[in-house]
XYZ file of N, CA and C in Angstrom:
786
model
N 0.848 -1.181 -0.023
C -0.114 -0.079 -0.021
C 0.846 1.265 0.030
N 0.354 2.361 -0.656
C 1.112 3.489 -0.691
C 0.909 4.195 0.745
N 1.811 5.229 0.948
C 1.712 5.999 2.187
C 0.356 6.674 2.424
N -0.215 7.308 1.377
C -1.657 7.920 1.476
C -2.658 6.769 1.648
N -2.602 5.675 1.019
C -3.544 4.652 1.215
C -3.526 4.255 2.678
N -2.342 4.099 3.255
C -2.288 3.596 4.624
C -2.877 4.811 5.566
N -2.529 6.078 5.234
C -3.060 7.205 6.023
C -4.579 7.138 5.948
N -5.164 6.983 4.849
C -6.695 6.959 4.784
C -7.105 5.631 5.464
N -6.633 4.595 5.422
C -6.975 3.334 6.144
C -6.996 3.598 7.620
N -5.854 4.219 8.151
C -5.844 4.380 9.558
C -6.695 5.410 10.004
N -7.105 6.328 9.298
C -8.169 7.386 9.603
C -9.436 6.743 9.685
N -9.876 5.762 8.744
C -11.140 5.055 8.685
C -11.167 4.118 10.123
N -9.867 3.453 10.418
C -10.002 2.585 11.612
C -10.130 3.571 12.720
N -9.551 4.565 13.029
C -9.772 5.482 14.106
C -11.215 6.019 14.307
N -11.854 6.449 13.069
C -13.222 6.876 13.157
C -14.043 5.813 13.622
N -13.864 4.488 13.057
C -14.744 3.365 13.504
C -14.537 3.081 15.007
N -13.268 3.166 15.465
C -12.929 2.792 16.872
C -13.565 3.872 17.729
N -13.487 5.071 17.497
C -14.035 6.169 18.270
C -15.506 6.166 18.291
N -16.158 5.843 17.142
C -17.565 5.786 17.228
C -18.113 4.658 18.010
N -17.479 3.546 17.941
C -17.822 2.330 18.737
C -17.764 2.836 20.285
N -16.681 3.360 20.710
C -16.445 3.748 22.064
C -17.631 4.823 22.470
N -17.952 5.749 21.508
C -18.980 6.722 21.831
C -20.249 6.118 21.998
N -20.667 5.059 21.268
C -21.872 4.372 21.388
C -21.968 3.728 22.868
N -20.885 3.019 23.176
C -20.834 2.458 24.484
C -21.104 3.649 25.557
N -20.362 4.728 25.458
C -20.455 5.858 26.278
C -21.930 6.282 26.555
N -22.785 6.234 25.465
C -24.094 6.541 25.462
C -25.028 5.742 26.333
N -24.583 4.405 26.300
C -25.223 3.436 27.102
C -24.783 3.626 28.590
N -23.642 3.842 28.915
C -23.077 3.981 30.214
C -23.347 5.355 30.767
N -23.568 6.257 29.928
C -23.765 7.837 30.387
C -22.373 8.151 30.984
N -21.316 7.749 30.290
C -20.068 8.209 30.867
C -19.108 8.335 29.707
N -18.878 9.729 29.425
C -18.066 10.017 28.218
C -16.512 9.829 28.654
N -16.236 9.830 29.878
C -14.880 9.744 30.399
C -14.282 8.411 30.069
N -15.031 7.409 29.651
C -14.356 6.235 29.135
C -13.470 6.297 28.033
N -13.567 7.387 27.328
C -12.626 7.770 26.124
C -11.151 7.806 26.725
N -10.984 8.263 27.876
C -9.545 8.234 28.510
C -9.023 6.917 28.555
N -9.780 5.894 28.943
C -9.281 4.550 29.072
C -8.825 4.019 27.635
N -9.463 4.474 26.554
C -9.110 3.906 25.242
C -8.084 4.557 24.493
N -7.500 5.680 25.125
C -6.620 6.541 24.476
C -5.303 5.733 24.053
N -4.691 5.171 25.069
C -3.519 4.507 24.916
C -3.671 3.178 24.010
N -4.823 2.503 24.171
C -5.150 1.371 23.247
C -5.179 1.772 21.927
N -5.786 2.992 21.594
C -5.835 3.463 20.166
C -4.612 3.497 19.496
N -3.594 4.008 20.221
C -2.256 3.968 19.652
C -1.660 2.541 19.284
N -1.995 1.659 20.265
C -1.497 0.226 19.979
C -2.301 -0.237 18.775
N -3.660 0.023 18.718
C -4.273 -0.484 17.561
C -3.685 0.046 16.215
N -3.509 1.334 16.263
C -2.922 1.947 14.945
C -1.442 1.353 14.680
N -0.624 1.066 15.622
C 0.629 0.343 15.537
C 0.382 -0.917 14.886
N -0.543 -1.667 15.296
C -0.878 -2.891 14.676
C -1.339 -2.704 13.285
N -2.113 -1.799 12.921
C -2.637 -1.565 11.607
C -1.345 -1.251 10.675
N -0.453 -0.354 11.165
C 0.670 -0.030 10.376
C 1.635 -1.271 10.245
N 1.780 -2.019 11.235
C 2.531 -3.252 11.209
C 2.087 -4.197 9.954
N 0.730 -4.283 9.995
C 0.309 -5.162 8.865
C 0.254 -4.596 7.518
N 0.040 -3.253 7.356
C -0.076 -2.508 6.054
C 1.152 -2.039 5.430
N 2.254 -1.969 6.192
C 3.577 -1.418 5.755
C 4.532 -2.604 5.318
N 5.612 -2.117 4.577
C 6.556 -3.061 4.149
C 7.948 -2.485 4.571
N 8.070 -1.890 5.708
C 9.337 -1.394 6.125
C 10.220 -2.461 6.744
N 11.420 -2.090 7.290
C 12.261 -3.044 7.908
C 11.602 -3.767 9.129
N 11.533 -5.112 9.036
C 10.893 -5.787 10.001
C 11.420 -5.467 11.552
N 12.591 -5.481 11.712
C 13.294 -5.231 12.964
C 12.680 -3.963 13.678
N 12.726 -2.787 12.913
C 12.211 -1.621 13.320
C 10.645 -1.595 13.588
N 9.952 -2.392 12.765
C 8.577 -2.490 12.859
C 8.240 -3.212 14.315
N 8.938 -4.234 14.526
C 8.715 -5.003 15.800
C 9.003 -4.213 16.915
N 10.216 -3.270 16.827
C 10.579 -2.457 18.034
C 9.533 -1.455 18.320
N 9.207 -0.548 17.402
C 8.204 0.548 17.770
C 6.761 -0.168 18.015
N 6.388 -1.152 17.383
C 5.039 -1.720 17.679
C 5.107 -2.302 19.137
N 6.127 -2.893 19.499
C 6.303 -3.305 20.942
C 6.180 -2.354 21.919
N 7.035 -1.265 21.634
C 7.189 0.030 22.592
C 5.728 0.663 22.718
N 4.996 0.796 21.650
C 3.676 1.400 21.709
C 2.677 0.445 22.441
N 2.807 -0.789 22.151
C 1.900 -1.717 22.834
C 2.078 -1.771 24.326
N 3.270 -1.824 24.737
C 3.667 -1.717 26.212
C 3.119 -0.494 26.900
N 3.481 0.651 26.203
C 3.010 1.904 26.823
C 1.379 2.102 26.768
N 0.776 1.698 25.635
C -0.629 1.921 25.543
C -1.405 0.996 26.503
N -0.982 -0.188 26.579
C -1.681 -1.168 27.364
C -1.491 -0.717 28.872
N -0.328 -0.378 29.310
C -0.095 0.116 30.666
C -1.023 1.293 31.037
N -0.921 2.297 30.263
C -1.690 3.623 30.378
C -3.317 3.366 30.452
N -3.706 2.398 29.568
C -5.242 2.193 29.632
C -5.606 1.315 30.855
N -4.793 0.357 31.119
C -5.047 -0.303 32.301
C -5.074 0.518 33.665
N -4.003 1.366 33.646
C -3.913 2.247 34.835
C -5.108 3.210 34.998
N -5.500 3.861 33.821
C -6.611 4.673 33.889
C -7.985 3.977 34.274
N -8.136 2.677 33.646
C -9.315 1.892 33.995
C -9.309 1.635 35.547
N -8.174 1.211 36.092
C -7.953 0.994 37.437
C -8.341 2.294 38.400
N -7.772 3.324 37.885
C -7.910 4.669 38.652
C -9.350 5.061 38.637
N -9.985 4.916 37.571
C -11.385 5.472 37.421
C -12.584 4.537 37.860
N -12.237 3.292 38.094
C -13.205 2.271 38.209
C -14.120 2.632 39.399
N -15.400 2.636 39.202
C -16.442 2.898 40.151
C -16.533 4.362 40.621
N -15.821 5.332 39.943
C -15.936 6.695 40.324
C -16.795 7.432 39.407
N -17.607 6.900 38.396
C -18.378 7.702 37.588
C -17.747 8.422 36.470
N -18.454 9.369 35.904
C -17.990 10.270 34.907
C -16.898 11.311 35.513
N -15.947 11.565 34.870
C -14.987 12.577 35.255
C -15.532 14.035 35.362
N -15.090 14.875 36.375
C -15.822 16.065 36.442
C -15.780 17.030 35.170
N -14.629 16.868 34.350
C -14.567 17.720 33.110
C -15.586 17.355 32.149
N -16.073 16.075 31.977
C -17.113 15.656 31.156
C -18.379 15.854 31.659
N -18.544 15.763 33.037
C -19.797 16.093 33.622
C -20.198 17.563 33.405
N -19.240 18.445 33.461
C -19.502 19.973 33.324
C -20.008 20.169 31.835
N -19.301 19.514 30.886
C -19.865 19.498 29.515
C -21.192 19.025 29.340
N -21.453 17.900 30.026
C -22.843 17.249 29.956
C -23.919 18.306 30.474
N -23.617 18.785 31.575
C -24.524 19.730 32.265
C -24.797 20.998 31.416
N -23.722 21.410 30.808
C -23.720 22.708 29.815
C -24.601 22.415 28.522
N -24.329 21.104 28.016
C -25.022 20.854 26.604
C -26.506 20.241 26.858
N -26.636 19.836 28.158
C -28.060 19.362 28.334
C -28.470 18.112 27.479
N -29.591 18.162 26.824
C -30.043 17.034 26.051
C -29.304 16.780 24.763
N -28.604 17.851 24.378
C -27.765 17.802 23.189
C -26.466 17.160 23.270
N -26.150 16.693 24.546
C -24.827 16.211 24.802
C -24.454 14.839 23.938
N -25.491 14.060 23.788
C -25.236 12.786 22.970
C -24.505 13.037 21.709
N -24.933 14.053 20.920
C -24.223 14.315 19.775
C -23.024 15.330 19.946
N -23.267 16.151 20.884
C -22.142 17.154 21.220
C -20.944 16.268 21.547
N -21.022 15.249 22.437
C -19.975 14.443 23.012
C -19.157 13.850 21.703
N -19.958 13.453 20.828
C -19.323 12.757 19.552
C -18.351 13.672 19.063
N -18.629 14.960 18.773
C -17.697 15.846 18.029
C -16.720 16.419 19.001
N -17.079 16.764 20.223
C -16.231 17.468 21.121
C -15.315 16.587 21.851
N -15.673 15.382 22.139
C -14.998 14.386 22.833
C -14.298 13.468 21.871
N -15.055 12.535 21.251
C -14.581 11.361 20.784
C -13.989 11.622 19.296
N -14.684 12.453 18.484
C -14.115 12.678 17.208
C -12.870 13.510 17.287
N -12.804 14.510 18.155
C -11.657 15.330 18.383
C -10.494 14.492 18.812
N -10.697 13.704 19.852
C -9.540 12.743 20.306
C -9.114 11.830 19.327
N -10.105 11.378 18.495
C -9.738 10.393 17.346
C -8.878 11.086 16.385
N -9.173 12.291 15.999
C -8.253 12.987 15.000
C -6.956 13.220 15.574
N -6.865 13.711 16.818
C -5.604 14.018 17.446
C -4.733 12.611 17.596
N -5.361 11.512 18.005
C -4.668 10.273 18.002
C -4.127 9.916 16.663
N -5.058 10.045 15.654
C -4.459 9.702 14.189
C -3.262 10.565 13.825
N -3.299 11.921 14.110
C -2.248 12.810 13.672
C -0.956 12.531 14.521
N -1.133 12.360 15.891
C -0.059 12.105 16.716
C 0.746 10.789 16.559
N -0.010 9.851 15.861
C 0.533 8.489 15.625
C 1.546 8.622 14.278
N 1.803 9.730 13.812
C 2.609 9.766 12.617
C 4.033 9.042 12.720
N 4.733 9.357 13.825
C 5.927 8.627 13.808
C 5.982 7.113 13.874
N 4.870 6.604 14.428
C 4.643 5.131 14.433
C 4.459 4.569 13.121
N 3.793 5.474 12.319
C 3.742 5.017 10.849
C 4.915 5.160 10.070
N 5.643 6.329 10.181
C 7.027 6.497 9.485
C 8.003 5.524 9.787
N 8.112 5.171 11.170
C 9.085 4.086 11.564
C 8.776 2.733 10.863
N 7.664 2.477 10.589
C 7.263 1.188 9.901
C 7.052 1.145 8.333
N 6.868 2.460 7.865
C 6.689 2.535 6.439
C 7.935 2.559 5.655
N 9.002 3.393 6.063
C 10.185 3.546 5.388
C 11.149 2.399 5.664
N 11.646 1.773 4.513
C 12.447 0.502 4.557
C 13.951 0.819 4.688
N 14.474 2.019 4.817
C 15.699 2.338 4.746
C 16.059 3.157 5.990
N 17.106 2.815 6.700
C 17.986 1.697 6.623
C 17.490 0.405 6.961
N 17.833 -0.549 6.259
C 17.173 -1.964 6.548
C 18.010 -2.695 7.611
N 18.197 -2.069 8.783
C 18.880 -2.646 9.847
C 18.597 -1.642 11.052
N 18.675 -2.230 12.239
C 18.611 -1.390 13.410
C 19.994 -0.554 13.602
N 19.798 0.767 13.939
C 20.958 1.571 14.016
C 21.112 2.127 15.392
N 22.179 2.916 15.558
C 22.399 3.644 16.925
C 21.184 4.604 17.193
N 20.634 5.146 16.044
C 19.413 6.020 16.183
C 18.335 5.298 16.899
N 18.102 4.026 16.419
C 16.931 3.329 17.010
C 17.253 3.114 18.567
N 18.541 2.784 18.839
C 18.858 2.624 20.159
C 18.780 3.825 21.067
N 19.065 4.948 20.477
C 18.810 6.165 21.212
C 17.286 6.512 21.516
N 16.601 6.292 20.402
C 15.213 6.399 20.501
C 14.519 5.489 21.506
N 15.007 4.273 21.535
C 14.519 3.250 22.592
C 14.816 3.752 24.056
N 16.021 4.347 24.206
C 16.535 4.797 25.520
C 15.771 6.062 25.802
N 15.416 6.884 24.935
C 14.566 8.090 25.385
C 13.094 7.669 25.716
N 12.627 6.683 24.967
C 11.371 6.072 25.318
C 11.326 5.486 26.770
N 12.478 4.688 26.980
C 12.508 4.173 28.373
C 12.523 5.118 29.415
N 13.282 6.143 29.304
C 13.242 7.393 30.307
C 11.785 7.679 30.495
N 11.226 8.150 29.387
C 9.893 8.581 29.519
C 8.866 7.536 30.114
N 8.984 6.430 29.763
C 8.150 5.305 30.211
C 8.350 5.207 31.755
N 9.598 5.115 32.251
C 9.817 5.089 33.675
C 9.176 6.185 34.471
N 9.435 7.444 33.924
C 8.947 8.574 34.677
C 7.374 8.578 34.762
N 6.770 8.116 33.551
C 5.302 8.060 33.674
C 4.771 6.833 34.518
N 5.347 5.798 34.427
C 4.901 4.618 35.138
C 5.234 4.815 36.644
N 6.423 5.120 36.961
C 6.798 5.319 38.354
C 6.023 6.461 38.926
N 5.844 7.458 38.208
C 5.287 8.613 38.811
C 3.762 8.397 39.082
N 3.175 7.602 38.256
C 1.661 7.153 38.443
C 1.697 6.277 39.698
N 2.574 5.381 39.833
C 2.638 4.438 40.985
C 2.859 5.164 42.251
N 3.867 6.080 42.297
C 4.024 6.827 43.407
C 2.834 7.724 43.872
N 2.288 8.379 42.990
C 1.012 9.104 43.275
C -0.162 8.183 43.807
N -0.287 7.097 43.106
C -1.349 6.137 43.575
C -1.114 5.628 45.108
N 0.211 5.328 45.345
C 0.502 4.825 46.761
C 0.336 6.004 47.703
N 0.582 7.101 47.308
C 0.460 8.338 48.208
C -1.077 8.500 48.440
N -1.905 8.561 47.567
C -3.394 8.752 47.711
C -4.026 7.628 48.403
N -3.352 6.451 48.423
C -4.042 5.192 48.982
C -3.889 5.299 50.552
N -2.994 6.192 50.952
C -2.769 6.411 52.390
C -3.691 7.442 52.943
N -4.618 7.069 53.764
C -5.721 8.031 54.235
C -4.970 9.242 54.954
N -3.841 9.053 55.741
C -3.181 10.186 56.259
C -2.791 11.287 55.360
N -2.710 11.007 54.034
C -2.326 11.910 53.066
C -3.515 12.787 52.377
N -4.719 12.483 52.824
C -5.855 13.169 52.237
C -5.694 14.711 52.333
N -5.824 15.388 51.312
C -5.669 16.852 51.236
C -4.346 17.383 51.183
N -3.373 16.437 51.313
C -1.915 16.873 51.154
C -1.441 16.848 49.749
N -0.340 17.420 49.493
C 0.247 17.531 48.094
C 1.493 16.694 48.091
N 1.509 15.731 47.082
C 2.639 14.783 46.911
C 3.822 15.495 46.462
N 4.872 15.344 47.286
C 6.143 16.030 47.076
C 7.400 15.240 47.232
N 7.322 13.985 47.224
C 8.390 12.947 47.285
C 8.627 12.146 46.143
N 9.614 11.368 46.073
C 9.956 10.541 44.917
C 10.225 11.496 43.661
N 9.706 11.035 42.523
C 9.834 11.843 41.386
C 9.189 13.273 41.435
N 8.185 13.216 42.264
C 7.369 14.460 42.451
C 8.265 15.552 43.318
N 9.342 15.268 43.709
C 10.228 16.179 44.336
C 10.983 16.981 43.300
N 11.059 16.403 42.103
C 11.848 17.108 41.102
C 11.125 17.767 39.991
N 9.834 17.292 39.778
C 8.919 17.781 38.896
C 7.530 17.657 39.310
N 6.677 18.641 39.039
C 5.388 18.703 39.491
C 4.504 17.689 38.803
N 5.016 17.208 37.661
C 4.210 16.310 36.806
C 5.152 15.327 36.124
N 5.747 14.300 36.888
C 6.563 13.259 36.309
C 5.999 12.502 35.280
N 4.573 12.147 35.425
C 3.877 11.439 34.495
C 3.677 12.047 33.092
N 3.448 13.456 33.098
C 3.156 14.171 31.957
C 4.458 14.276 31.265
N 5.557 14.552 32.012
C 6.975 14.727 31.421
C 7.306 13.350 30.721
N 6.947 12.326 31.460
C 7.369 11.015 30.877
C 6.541 10.803 29.600
N 5.390 11.065 29.501
C 4.495 10.863 28.386
C 5.075 11.720 27.171
N 5.366 12.963 27.394
C 5.961 13.694 26.463
C 7.414 13.185 25.965
N 8.168 12.648 26.853
C 9.454 12.266 26.566
C 9.429 10.896 25.625
N 8.529 10.087 26.001
C 8.557 8.798 25.179
C 7.936 9.214 23.774
N 7.162 10.144 23.512
C 6.888 10.526 22.179
C 8.102 11.015 21.475
N 8.824 11.723 22.145
C 10.194 12.122 21.529
C 10.986 10.905 21.221
N 10.890 9.844 21.890
C 11.596 8.662 21.721
C 11.122 7.972 20.352
N 9.771 7.926 20.220
C 9.131 7.369 19.021
C 9.572 8.150 17.772
N 9.713 9.556 17.984
C 10.071 10.452 16.811
C 11.566 10.181 16.445
N 12.397 9.908 17.472
C 13.862 9.678 17.080
C 13.881 8.326 16.329
N 13.232 7.495 16.542
C 13.271 6.119 15.839
C 12.741 6.464 14.439
N 11.713 7.214 14.277
C 11.107 7.577 12.938
C 12.102 8.506 12.131
N 12.830 9.362 12.928
C 13.714 10.258 12.319
C 14.908 9.548 11.829
N 15.189 8.323 12.228
C 16.318 7.530 11.837
C 16.181 6.853 10.503
N 14.924 6.959 10.043
C 14.514 6.330 8.687
C 14.861 7.482 7.542
N 14.753 7.052 6.363
C 15.088 7.810 5.240
C 14.370 9.152 5.170
N 12.968 9.046 5.501
C 12.226 10.236 5.341
C 11.313 10.564 6.551
N 11.760 10.183 7.723
C 10.801 10.317 8.882
C 10.804 11.588 9.720
N 11.680 12.555 9.313
C 11.906 13.880 9.919
C 10.577 14.664 9.942
N 9.710 14.425 8.930
C 8.558 15.292 8.780
C 7.512 14.999 10.025
N 7.775 13.945 10.695
C 6.870 13.664 11.831
C 7.066 14.325 13.109
N 8.037 15.384 13.097
C 8.470 16.120 14.319
C 7.243 16.848 14.795
N 6.239 17.183 14.043
C 5.091 17.869 14.666
C 4.406 16.960 15.651
N 4.505 15.673 15.659
C 3.849 14.784 16.583
C 4.364 15.006 17.978
N 5.435 14.865 18.334
C 5.934 15.156 19.762
C 5.808 16.487 20.161
N 5.944 17.398 19.264
C 5.712 18.835 19.604
C 4.154 19.062 20.078
N 3.312 18.567 19.142
C 1.942 18.638 19.462
C 1.506 18.050 20.831
N 2.133 16.737 21.114
C 1.836 16.084 22.326
C 2.399 16.908 23.574
N 3.485 17.474 23.346
C 4.074 18.252 24.488
C 3.371 19.410 24.798
N 2.857 20.248 23.760
C 2.116 21.383 23.846
C 0.820 21.085 24.554
N 0.196 19.991 24.122
C -1.148 19.590 24.851
C -0.963 19.238 26.255
N 0.109 18.512 26.610
C 0.381 18.126 27.940
C 0.700 19.315 28.854
N 1.319 20.300 28.253
C 1.779 21.539 28.996
C 0.677 22.615 29.065
N -0.083 22.905 27.978
C -0.928 23.946 27.889
C -2.512 23.641 27.742
N -2.687 22.399 27.545
C -4.254 22.130 27.257
C -4.798 21.227 28.339
N -4.529 19.898 27.969
C -5.273 18.860 28.830
C -4.383 18.409 30.083
N -3.226 18.901 30.270
C -2.389 18.297 31.234
C -2.073 19.295 32.377
N -0.872 19.820 32.395
C -0.332 20.548 33.413
C -1.162 21.867 33.775
N -1.646 22.541 32.723
C -2.394 23.788 32.991
C -3.704 23.525 33.539
N -4.430 22.584 32.975
C -5.802 22.170 33.627
C -5.644 21.648 34.922
N -4.672 20.728 35.250
C -4.782 20.149 36.527
C -4.360 21.176 37.634
N -3.386 22.059 37.267
C -2.928 22.959 38.306
C -3.845 23.967 38.731
N -4.810 24.323 37.687
C -5.808 25.333 38.145
C -6.826 24.727 39.305
N -7.059 23.329 39.099
C -7.848 22.592 40.023
C -7.181 22.483 41.329
N -5.869 22.152 41.314
C -5.130 21.977 42.568
C -4.917 23.298 43.341
N -4.600 24.332 42.730
C -4.500 25.641 43.384
C -5.886 25.943 44.159
N -6.989 25.650 43.443
C -8.243 25.934 44.120
C -8.528 25.152 45.347
N -8.181 23.808 45.191
C -8.617 22.925 46.365
C -7.473 22.781 47.378
N -6.262 23.027 47.149
C -5.160 22.676 48.003
C -4.308 24.029 48.123
N -4.594 24.765 49.186
C -3.705 26.024 49.416
C -2.295 25.807 49.358
N -1.898 24.740 49.847
C -0.379 24.386 49.955
C 0.314 24.191 48.670
N -0.513 24.000 47.615
C -0.008 23.668 46.327
C 0.712 24.995 45.779
N 0.509 26.120 46.223
C 1.189 27.325 45.764
C 2.630 27.259 46.179
N 2.943 26.794 47.401
C 4.238 26.621 47.852
C 5.037 25.606 47.144
N 4.394 24.616 46.777
C 4.853 23.477 45.853
C 5.305 24.052 44.498
N 4.362 24.867 44.009
C 4.786 25.497 42.617
C 5.979 26.314 42.710
N 6.126 27.063 43.862
C 7.188 27.991 43.963
C 8.630 27.236 44.202
N 8.532 25.957 44.676
C 9.868 25.297 44.970
C 10.103 24.058 43.987
N 9.217 23.859 43.080
C 9.487 22.568 42.248
C 9.203 22.840 40.812
N 10.017 22.349 39.923
C 9.963 22.642 38.555
C 8.611 22.056 38.002
N 7.944 22.768 37.005
C 6.691 22.446 36.666
C 6.729 21.216 35.646
N 7.712 20.949 34.913
C 7.810 19.932 33.942
C 9.059 19.126 33.762
N 10.177 19.916 33.473
C 11.482 19.262 33.381
C 11.977 18.955 34.650
N 12.384 17.793 34.974
C 12.940 17.440 36.257
C 14.153 18.278 36.736
N 14.126 18.849 37.835
C 15.334 19.544 38.357
C 15.314 19.594 39.913
N 16.369 20.069 40.498
C 16.511 20.069 41.918
C 15.581 21.087 42.517
N 14.954 20.791 43.733
C 13.958 21.789 44.278
C 14.601 22.980 44.636
N 13.857 24.193 44.433
C 14.412 25.434 44.860
C 14.161 25.650 46.364
N 14.985 26.326 46.952
C 14.789 26.673 48.317
C 13.654 27.623 48.523
N 12.950 27.329 49.628
C 11.899 28.320 49.941
C 12.370 29.520 50.668
N 11.804 30.597 50.399
C 12.202 31.890 50.982
C 11.537 31.924 52.596
């Protein structure tokens, strides 16, 4: 298949995938299930690209495996974290605002939008599998894998540390400031962005993969300015007064040593 044919096929798969999840959300009256299927969506596309492309098999196995491990872990973690809690407050607010129109509003505002973003951001996963040169694993692939590993560890360990902190009733209302959270206020978001730069490095090591640089840039911007850091910190400042001191002493995104408090 040509590159454009695969791009068209992957878009059709994403639209079908998101439409199916949207229909389930209507039955459950819970639009936030879309978050559970975000990581799995990338794993699905990685599989589609694996089957549809004729690139170097070693690189195809490498990036498909990395995406599958990350996507499965993320989806299982979000499923575990949200189990029994009902619809997330962000989606509830949209539901209340849209009223009876939310059933179709959610399709465009939530599911279709996230589907298009998923499809666009998956570009490095496609490029790494489509281009067949070089026809061997190189030092660039190793570097990309190492960057991915750093990101994966920050995301997975950060999630685990936060979950353990919240599980202790003595920490209710407190701010997590130990472990990785001592060096960055958002180790999980930093990790997520970093591993996407890892995917890009692998794609960039192919003959024509540099064009996918928009993907990690887009993911990083969204994590910093839209759905991640900015959104979460507004809520944290409102509900936890001590969070302001945490902001003053701890790096927002890139890990760094804590600043001394005045």
